[in-house]
Structure formats: structure tokens, C-alpha cells
Coordinates of C-alpha atoms and ligand atoms in Angstrom, one line a residue:
X220 CA -110.3 -83.2 -83.1
X221 CA -112.3 -81.9 -86.0
X222 CA -110.2 -80.4 -88.8
X223 CA -111.8 -77.3 -90.2
X224 CA -109.1 -76.5 -92.7
X225 CA -106.5 -78.6 -94.3
X226 CA -104.1 -75.6 -94.4
X227 CA -101.7 -74.9 -91.6
X228 CA -102.6 -72.4 -88.9
X229 CA -99.5 -70.4 -90.0
X230 CA -101.3 -69.4 -93.1
X231 CA -104.3 -68.0 -91.3
X232 CA -102.2 -65.0 -90.2
X233 CA -101.2 -64.2 -93.8
X234 CA -103.2 -61.4 -95.4
X235 CA -104.5 -61.6 -99.0
X236 CA -102.8 -58.9 -101.1
X237 CA -104.8 -56.0 -102.2
X238 CA -101.9 -55.3 -104.6
X239 CA -102.7 -58.5 -106.4
X240 CA -106.4 -57.7 -106.5
X241 CA -105.9 -54.4 -108.3
X242 CA -103.2 -55.7 -110.7
X243 CA -105.3 -58.7 -111.7
X244 CA -108.3 -56.4 -112.3
X245 CA -106.1 -54.2 -114.5
X246 CA -104.9 -57.3 -116.4
X247 CA -108.5 -58.4 -116.9
X248 CA -109.5 -55.0 -118.3
X249 CA -106.5 -55.1 -120.6
X250 CA -107.4 -58.5 -121.9
X251 CA -110.8 -57.2 -122.7
X252 CA -109.1 -54.6 -125.0
X253 CA -109.3 -51.6 -122.6
X254 CA -106.4 -49.2 -122.8
X255 CA -105.2 -49.6 -119.3
X256 CA -102.1 -47.7 -118.2
X257 CA -100.3 -49.4 -115.3
X258 CA -98.5 -47.3 -112.7
X259 CA -98.3 -50.4 -110.5
X260 CA -95.0 -52.0 -111.6
X261 CA -92.6 -53.0 -108.9
X262 CA -89.8 -53.6 -111.4
X263 CA -87.7 -51.6 -113.8
X264 CA -89.3 -51.5 -117.3
X265 CA -85.9 -51.8 -119.0
X266 CA -84.6 -55.0 -120.6
X267 CA -81.8 -56.9 -118.9
X268 CA -78.6 -55.7 -120.7
X269 CA -77.4 -57.9 -123.6
X270 CA -74.0 -58.8 -122.0
X271 CA -75.8 -60.2 -119.0
X272 CA -78.0 -62.4 -121.2
X273 CA -74.9 -63.5 -123.2
X274 CA -73.2 -64.7 -120.0
X275 CA -76.3 -66.8 -119.2
X276 CA -76.4 -68.2 -122.7
X277 CA -72.7 -69.0 -122.4
X278 CA -73.4 -70.8 -119.1
X279 CA -76.0 -72.9 -120.7
X280 CA -73.9 -73.7 -123.7
X281 CA -70.9 -74.7 -121.6
X282 CA -73.0 -77.0 -119.5
X283 CA -73.0 -74.9 -116.4
X284 CA -76.4 -76.3 -115.6
X285 CA -75.8 -78.5 -112.5
X286 CA -76.1 -77.9 -108.7
X287 CA -73.6 -75.4 -107.4
X288 CA -72.6 -74.9 -103.7
X289 CA -75.7 -74.0 -101.8
X290 CA -74.6 -70.5 -100.9
X291 CA -73.5 -69.7 -104.5
X292 CA -70.4 -70.1 -106.6
X293 CA -67.1 -68.7 -105.1
X294 CA -66.6 -66.3 -108.1
X295 CA -70.0 -64.7 -107.5
X296 CA -69.5 -64.4 -103.7
X297 CA -66.1 -62.9 -104.3
X298 CA -67.6 -60.4 -106.7
X299 CA -70.2 -59.5 -104.1
X300 CA -67.5 -59.0 -101.5
X301 CA -65.7 -56.7 -103.9
X302 CA -68.9 -54.7 -104.5
X303 CA -69.6 -54.4 -100.8
X304 CA -66.1 -53.2 -100.2
X305 CA -66.0 -50.7 -103.1
X306 CA -69.6 -49.3 -102.9
X307 CA -70.4 -49.7 -99.3
X308 CA -67.2 -49.8 -97.3
X309 CA -68.0 -53.2 -95.9
X310 CA -65.5 -56.0 -95.3
X311 CA -66.8 -59.5 -95.8
X312 CA -65.2 -62.7 -96.9
X313 CA -67.0 -65.0 -99.3
X314 CA -67.9 -67.4 -96.6
X315 CA -70.0 -64.6 -95.0
X316 CA -72.2 -64.3 -98.1
X317 CA -75.3 -66.4 -99.0
X318 CA -76.7 -66.0 -102.5
X319 CA -80.4 -66.8 -102.6
X320 CA -83.4 -66.6 -105.0
X321 CA -83.9 -62.9 -104.8
X322 CA -83.6 -60.4 -101.9
X323 CA -87.0 -61.4 -100.8
X324 CA -85.7 -64.9 -100.2
X325 CA -82.6 -63.6 -98.4
X326 CA -84.9 -61.6 -96.0
X327 CA -87.2 -64.5 -95.4
X328 CA -84.2 -66.8 -94.7
X329 CA -82.7 -64.3 -92.2
X330 CA -86.1 -63.9 -90.4
X331 CA -86.5 -67.7 -90.3
X332 CA -83.2 -68.4 -88.7
X333 CA -83.4 -65.6 -86.2
X334 CA -87.0 -65.6 -84.9
X335 CA -88.4 -67.6 -82.1
X336 CA -92.2 -67.6 -81.4
X337 CA -93.2 -64.2 -80.2
X338 CA -90.0 -62.3 -80.9
X339 CA -90.8 -58.8 -81.9
X340 CA -89.7 -57.2 -85.2
X341 CA -89.9 -53.5 -85.6
X342 CA -91.2 -52.4 -89.0
X343 CA -91.3 -48.7 -89.8
X344 CA -94.5 -47.8 -91.7
X345 CA -95.1 -47.3 -94.6
X346 CA -93.3 -50.6 -95.3
X347 CA -92.8 -53.0 -98.1
X348 CA -95.8 -55.2 -98.3
X349 CA -93.9 -58.5 -97.7
X350 CA -92.1 -57.7 -94.4
X351 CA -95.1 -58.2 -92.0
X352 CA -96.2 -61.4 -93.8
X353 CA -92.7 -62.9 -93.8
X354 CA -92.5 -62.1 -90.0
X355 CA -95.8 -63.8 -89.5
X356 CA -94.7 -66.8 -91.5
X357 CA -91.7 -67.1 -89.2
X358 CA -93.8 -66.9 -86.0
X359 CA -92.5 -63.5 -85.1
X360 CA -94.6 -60.6 -83.8
X361 CA -94.9 -57.5 -86.1
X362 CA -94.5 -54.2 -84.4
X363 CA -95.4 -51.5 -86.8
X364 CA -93.9 -48.1 -86.1
X365 CA -95.8 -45.2 -87.8
X366 CA -93.5 -42.6 -89.2
X367 CA -94.4 -39.1 -90.2
X368 CA -94.7 -37.3 -93.5
X369 CA -92.8 -34.4 -92.0
X370 CA -89.8 -36.7 -91.5
X371 CA -90.2 -38.1 -95.0
X372 CA -91.4 -41.4 -93.6
X373 CA -88.1 -42.2 -91.9
X374 CA -88.1 -43.7 -88.5
X375 CA -86.3 -41.7 -85.8
X376 CA -84.6 -42.9 -82.6
X377 CA -87.5 -41.2 -80.7
X378 CA -90.0 -43.4 -82.6
X379 CA -87.8 -46.5 -81.9
X380 CA -87.6 -45.8 -78.2
X381 CA -91.4 -45.9 -78.0
X382 CA -91.6 -49.3 -79.6
X383 CA -88.6 -51.2 -78.2
X384 CA -89.6 -53.8 -75.6
X385 CA -87.8 -56.7 -73.9
X386 CA -88.9 -58.9 -76.8
X387 CA -87.6 -56.7 -79.6
X388 CA -85.2 -58.7 -81.6
X389 CA -84.9 -57.2 -85.1
X390 CA -85.4 -53.8 -86.8
X391 CA -86.0 -53.9 -90.6
X392 CA -84.6 -50.9 -92.4
X393 CA -85.2 -50.1 -96.1
X394 CA -83.3 -47.3 -97.7
X395 CA -84.0 -46.2 -100.4
X396 CA -87.5 -47.3 -99.5
X397 CA -90.5 -48.8 -101.1
X398 CA -93.0 -47.2 -101.2
X399 CA -91.9 -43.7 -100.1
X400 CA -88.5 -43.4 -101.8
X401 CA -87.0 -42.3 -98.5
X402 CA -83.3 -42.2 -98.2
X403 CA -81.7 -42.2 -94.7
X404 CA -78.7 -39.9 -94.2
X405 CA -75.4 -40.8 -92.6
X406 CA -76.4 -39.1 -89.4
X407 CA -79.8 -40.7 -89.2
X408 CA -78.3 -44.2 -89.7
X409 CA -75.5 -43.5 -87.2
X410 CA -78.0 -42.7 -84.5
X411 CA -80.1 -45.8 -85.3
X412 CA -77.0 -48.0 -85.4
X413 CA -75.9 -46.8 -82.0
X414 CA -79.3 -47.4 -80.4
X415 CA -79.6 -50.9 -81.9
X416 CA -76.2 -51.9 -80.7
X417 CA -76.9 -50.6 -77.2
X418 CA -80.2 -52.5 -77.1
X419 CA -78.8 -55.6 -78.8
X420 CA -81.4 -55.3 -81.6
X421 CA -80.4 -56.9 -84.9
X422 CA -80.8 -54.9 -88.1
X423 CA -81.9 -56.3 -91.4
X424 CA -80.9 -53.6 -93.9
X425 CA -82.7 -54.0 -97.2
X426 CA -80.6 -52.1 -99.7
X427 CA -82.2 -53.5 -102.9
X428 CA -82.8 -49.9 -104.3
X429 CA -79.3 -48.7 -103.5
X430 CA -78.4 -47.7 -107.0
X431 CA -81.7 -46.0 -107.8
X432 CA -81.1 -42.8 -106.0
X433 CA -81.6 -39.1 -107.0
X434 CA -80.6 -35.5 -106.2
X435 CA -77.0 -36.5 -105.4
X436 CA -78.1 -38.3 -102.3
X437 CA -75.6 -40.9 -101.1
X438 CA -76.6 -44.4 -100.1
X439 CA -75.1 -45.5 -96.8
X440 CA -75.0 -49.1 -95.6
X441 CA -75.7 -49.1 -91.9
X442 CA -73.2 -52.0 -91.3
X443 CA -70.4 -49.5 -92.3
X444 CA -70.5 -47.9 -88.9
X445 CA -67.9 -50.3 -87.5
X446 CA -67.4 -53.8 -86.2
X447 CA -70.0 -53.6 -83.4
X448 CA -72.7 -52.5 -85.9
X449 CA -71.7 -55.0 -88.6
X450 CA -71.8 -57.8 -86.0
X451 CA -75.4 -56.8 -85.4
X452 CA -76.5 -56.4 -89.1
X453 CA -77.7 -58.5 -92.0
X454 CA -77.2 -56.5 -95.2
X455 CA -79.5 -57.6 -98.0
X456 CA -79.1 -56.6 -101.6
X457 CA -79.4 -58.2 -105.1
X458 CA -79.3 -57.7 -108.8
X459 CA -83.1 -57.4 -109.4
X460 CA -83.5 -53.6 -109.5
X461 CA -79.9 -52.5 -110.2
X462 CA -79.5 -54.5 -113.5
X463 CA -83.2 -54.9 -114.3
X464 CA -83.0 -58.6 -113.5
X465 CA -86.1 -59.2 -111.5
X466 CA -86.9 -62.5 -113.2
X467 CA -83.5 -64.0 -112.7
X468 CA -84.0 -64.3 -109.0
X469 CA -80.7 -63.5 -107.5
X470 CA -80.3 -61.7 -104.1
X471 CA -77.8 -62.1 -101.3
X472 CA -77.1 -61.4 -97.7
X473 CA -73.9 -60.5 -95.9
X474 CA -73.8 -61.2 -92.2
X475 CA -71.9 -62.4 -89.2
X476 CA -70.7 -66.0 -89.5
X477 CA -73.2 -67.6 -87.1
X478 CA -76.1 -66.2 -89.0
X479 CA -74.6 -67.0 -92.4
X480 CA -74.0 -70.6 -91.3
X481 CA -77.6 -70.9 -90.1
X482 CA -79.0 -69.5 -93.4
X483 CA -76.7 -71.8 -95.3
X484 CA -78.0 -74.9 -93.3
X485 CA -81.6 -73.8 -93.9
X486 CA -81.1 -73.2 -97.6
X487 CA -79.4 -76.6 -97.9
X488 CA -82.6 -78.2 -97.0
X489 CA -85.0 -75.9 -98.8
X490 CA -84.1 -74.4 -102.2
X491 CA -80.4 -75.4 -102.3
X492 CA -78.5 -73.1 -104.7
X493 CA -80.2 -70.4 -106.7
X494 CA -80.1 -71.2 -110.5
X495 CA -76.6 -71.8 -111.7
X496 CA -77.3 -69.8 -114.9
X497 CA -78.6 -66.8 -113.1
X498 CA -75.5 -66.9 -110.9
X499 CA -73.3 -66.6 -114.0
X500 CA -75.4 -63.8 -115.3
X501 CA -75.2 -62.0 -112.0
X502 CA -71.4 -62.4 -112.0
X503 CA -71.3 -60.7 -115.4
X504 CA -73.5 -57.9 -114.1
X505 CA -71.4 -57.2 -110.9
X506 CA -68.1 -57.3 -112.8
X507 CA -69.3 -54.8 -115.5
X508 CA -68.9 -51.0 -115.5
X509 CA -72.0 -49.3 -114.1
X510 CA -73.1 -47.5 -117.4
X511 CA -76.4 -49.4 -117.6
X512 CA -77.4 -48.6 -114.1
X513 CA -76.4 -45.0 -114.3
X514 CA -78.4 -44.4 -117.5
X515 CA -81.4 -46.2 -116.0
X516 CA -81.2 -44.1 -112.9
X517 CA -81.0 -40.9 -114.9
X518 CA -84.1 -41.9 -116.8
X519 CA -85.9 -42.6 -113.5
X520 CA -84.9 -39.2 -112.2
X521 CA -86.3 -37.6 -115.4
X522 CA -89.6 -39.4 -115.0
X523 CA -89.8 -38.6 -111.3
X524 CA -89.3 -34.9 -112.1
X525 CA -92.0 -35.1 -114.7
X526 CA -94.5 -36.7 -112.5
X527 CA -93.7 -34.4 -109.6
X528 CA -94.3 -31.4 -111.9
X529 CA -97.7 -32.8 -112.9
X530 CA -98.8 -33.8 -109.4
X531 CA -98.0 -30.4 -108.0
X532 CA -100.9 -29.0 -110.2
X533 CA -103.4 -31.6 -108.8
X534 CA -104.6 -29.8 -105.7
X535 CA -106.6 -32.8 -104.4
X536 CA -103.5 -34.8 -103.6
X537 CA -100.0 -34.2 -102.3
X538 CA -96.9 -36.2 -102.0
X539 CA -93.5 -36.5 -100.3
X540 CA -90.6 -36.0 -102.7
X541 CA -89.0 -39.4 -103.3
X542 CA -85.2 -39.4 -103.4
X543 CA -84.7 -43.0 -104.5
X544 CA -86.5 -46.1 -105.9
X545 CA -89.1 -45.6 -108.6
X546 CA -92.3 -44.7 -106.6
X547 CA -94.2 -41.7 -105.4
X548 CA -96.3 -42.1 -102.4
X549 CA -99.3 -39.8 -102.7
X550 CA -101.5 -38.4 -99.9
X551 CA -105.2 -38.8 -100.8
X552 CA -106.5 -38.0 -97.4
X553 CA -108.3 -34.8 -98.6
X554 CA -110.6 -37.0 -100.7
X555 CA -112.0 -38.9 -97.8
X556 CA -112.0 -42.2 -99.4
X557 CA -109.9 -45.3 -98.6
X558 CA -107.0 -46.2 -100.9
X559 CA -108.6 -49.4 -102.2
X560 CA -111.7 -47.4 -103.2
X561 CA -109.5 -44.7 -104.8
X562 CA -107.5 -47.3 -106.8
X563 CA -110.6 -49.2 -107.9
X564 CA -112.4 -46.0 -109.0
X565 CA -109.4 -44.6 -110.9
X566 CA -109.0 -47.9 -112.7
X567 CA -112.7 -48.3 -113.6
X568 CA -113.3 -44.6 -114.5
X569 CA -109.9 -43.6 -116.0
X570 CA -108.2 -46.9 -116.7
X571 CA -105.1 -46.0 -114.6
X572 CA -103.8 -48.7 -112.2
X573 CA -101.9 -47.9 -109.1
X574 CA -101.3 -49.6 -105.8
X575 CA -103.5 -48.7 -102.7
X576 CA -101.5 -47.5 -99.8
X577 CA -103.2 -50.0 -97.4
X578 CA -100.8 -52.6 -98.7
X579 CA -98.0 -50.6 -97.2
X580 CA -99.8 -49.7 -94.0
X581 CA -101.2 -46.3 -95.0
X582 CA -104.8 -46.3 -96.3
X583 CA -104.6 -42.5 -96.8
X584 CA -102.0 -42.9 -99.5
X585 CA -101.6 -44.5 -102.9
X586 CA -98.3 -45.6 -104.6
X587 CA -97.5 -44.4 -108.1
X588 CA -94.7 -46.3 -109.9
X589 CA -92.8 -44.5 -112.6
X590 CA -91.3 -47.7 -114.0
X591 CA -93.2 -46.9 -117.2
X592 CA -92.1 -44.8 -120.1
X593 CA -92.6 -41.1 -120.2
X594 CA -95.3 -41.2 -122.9
X595 CA -97.4 -43.5 -120.9
X596 CA -96.8 -41.4 -117.7
X597 CA -98.0 -38.4 -119.6
X598 CA -101.3 -40.0 -120.6
X599 CA -101.8 -41.4 -117.1
X600 CA -101.2 -37.9 -115.6
X601 CA -103.6 -36.3 -118.1
X602 CA -106.2 -38.9 -117.1
X603 CA -105.7 -38.4 -113.4
X604 CA -105.8 -34.6 -113.7
X605 CA -109.0 -34.8 -115.8
X606 CA -110.5 -37.1 -113.2
X607 CA -109.8 -34.7 -110.4
X608 CA -111.1 -31.8 -112.5
X609 CA -114.4 -33.6 -112.9
X610 CA -114.8 -32.9 -109.2
X611 CA -116.8 -35.9 -108.2
X612 CA -115.3 -36.1 -104.8
Ligands
PLP70 C1 -88.1 -53.1 -100.6 C2 -88.0 -54.4 -101.4 N1 -87.2 -55.4 -100.9 C3 -87.0 -56.5 -101.6 C4 -87.6 -56.7 -102.8 C5 -87.5 -58.0 -103.5 O1 -86.4 -58.1 -104.4 P1 -86.1 -59.4 -105.2 O2 -86.8 -59.3 -106.5 O3 -84.6 -59.4 -105.4 O4 -86.5 -60.6 -104.4 C6 -88.5 -55.7 -103.3 C7 -89.2 -56.0 -104.6 O5 -90.1 -55.3 -104.9 C8 -88.6 -54.5 -102.6 O6 -89.4 -53.5 -103.0

């Protein structure tokens, strides 16, 4: 048999990222000395707090630099259990936790141990860019569920009923969500939980933006609806966004024992433990008072309010108010141009970088990140407003 490509067929299904294309173009322009403002960031722009760095330095100095148990050190898993109990009303024991190299890794591991070829995974759209690709990599079948602007891009049980089939195995939920900043209410999650239990659909609940939440909204963990639901749910979280620790690569999942054991076995033969030093740093983060995160969240809310105020005056676009995370998903459909074209033109003509919505399953939207200081946001909004006022659309 002739071999056309030396890469595996699995990779053929994976889409190149238009997110990457626009960010590398922005970087190139910057390196040429252009005054590019990036509204593309997917991580908080704050430094990791000093006490967390100190814990890592201490770990290095004391020689905590060797393999740890695959699923993470007991102190960290205990701190995670305490957090899940205190913040989320979830009861897990340390042996039901697997610490991995970021929430992304936890989600991938969960999909990998759960999916057989052709199993369907429900993904409400707009979605975080990596979900469909991870499902493809795990030989699952992606079933995108469009959600409506009117319902703030949250999936309803009516939507779910339309897409559930005999092959449906998993629903991925993300609250607060990237890219829309949607926050599901207690009632909405209760209905979804009930449906998933009755249909025996597992839920992967990605709660990575849990602590970045505005307007007195309350984050609810879907696994908190009782034993039947928690038996059906994989809760994913991490330290990346909450403590501005994206580079440290620590995420975790909490799940029923059979799933945890499978993930643990898999991680044993792939990455082994996440970095020992990052584990110690994450332990310090989880055991600390929440001042840093609260201040960061207040700052994000200030920025959100600022951008919202500015966007309201730009009649060519509209948006859905985000109640969490640090993004605003903007409707550009009135402009009759695709999101990649919009992002490219804004970058070339006004040196403002943002992410095309097609990466998230909505080509009629773009994502603005406000993980950038307010001075930069102001300049970016001035440029955007000026661009719209030029009226070249
Ligand atoms: C919705 C969502 N889930 C998970 C992640 C990944 O988090 P981590 O850096 O912990 O892997 C991101 C990062 O952007 C995200 O937006």
C-alpha cells in the first residue's frame, strides 16, 4: 500500500487553528515595530502572586524535584477536595482526584478513557476551540448544538433533546464559558442534570473560569445536584485562570472511581505526574485566602464595564453581556463579512488583534479579550470606533 503521508490518519481530522494564524500575524507586525494592541489573550495579564512563586522556589531549594505519584501529591489532592467541598458543595476523597498538566490535559484524559470509536459528544456552540479537536483525537464524533443569542448562548434541554441519539455518550458543559462569558443558573443546570441522568449521558463540566464571575452571579457545579448526578459527572478545574498560573500547567478532575482509575492508568503511561514544583505552587495557591483572585475579578469586571460602555456606541456591532470569564463575544453579522476577514482587516488597518468567531463555531462573531490593561483597552476601542466611523463597510 502506498503511503501518502507519514502522519497518522487521526491527524487528518484536526483543523489548523485560525486563532493561531491571527496571533502569529499580530506577533509578526509587533516584531516589525508596529504598535499592535492585542485583544486576543486567553490568559489573565496579572503576574502569578509572589507567595505562590516563593512556594515553588522553596520546592526547588528543598529538592522537591523528583517524580511524585502519578495523580499528584496527597497534600494537593487533599487541598483540592477541601476546595471542592467548601466552594462547590462536592464530596470527593483524594483518591477520586487526578492532577494533570492543565485543565486541557484533564479534559483530554477524560475523553480518551471514555470514548469508543463513533461515540457522540454533545458540544454546545459557541464552544472552546479545543473541545471538537480533542474529541476527534479520541475517535469520538462531535455533535455541535447551536445555541441562541437570546438565551445568552446557553444550551437548553429542548436543544439537547433534539441532538441526543442512541450514540450520545458525553455532554461538555462550560460555565462560565469561553467565548461568550455565559453563566448557567442553578435552575438551568438542574434541568440539564436531570436529563443527562435519565439518558445516561456523562457530563464533563469545565469550570476553569469559576472564580471570574460578575454581577453577583453564583457559580454552580453541576455535580452538586446529588449522588446520581455526581456519579455521572467529571468536574474539571485548575489553577490557571484563578491564580494567573497558566504557565505552571496544573489542572485536575474529580470523578467517580472507575473513571479516575482509568485516567490514572493512562497518565501513568503518558505524562506521569505533572511537575512537582508546580504542584507545590498550586498547593500554596489553594491554601491561601482568596484576596488575589477577588481583586483580579474586580479588575476584570471594571474592564468589562468599560468595554461594554464603549461597544454600545458602535452601532455596527452588538454583543451579549458576559457574566464571567474575560471575553466579550461580538456580533458582526451586520457587516456581512466573515470573522477571519474582519479580524485580518482590523489587524492590518487598525493594528488591533482579536479572535475570529469561526474558531468557536460562529463565523458571524468575534471574541474580544479584556485580559489587557484599561489604557490599552481604551486605545483599542478608540481605534475600533474610528474604523467603524470610516464607514468602509
Ligand atoms: C474553557 C477552557 N477550558 C480549559 C482551558 C485550559 O486551561 P488550562 O490552561 O488549565 O489547561 C481553557 C484555556 O483557555 C479554556 O478557555
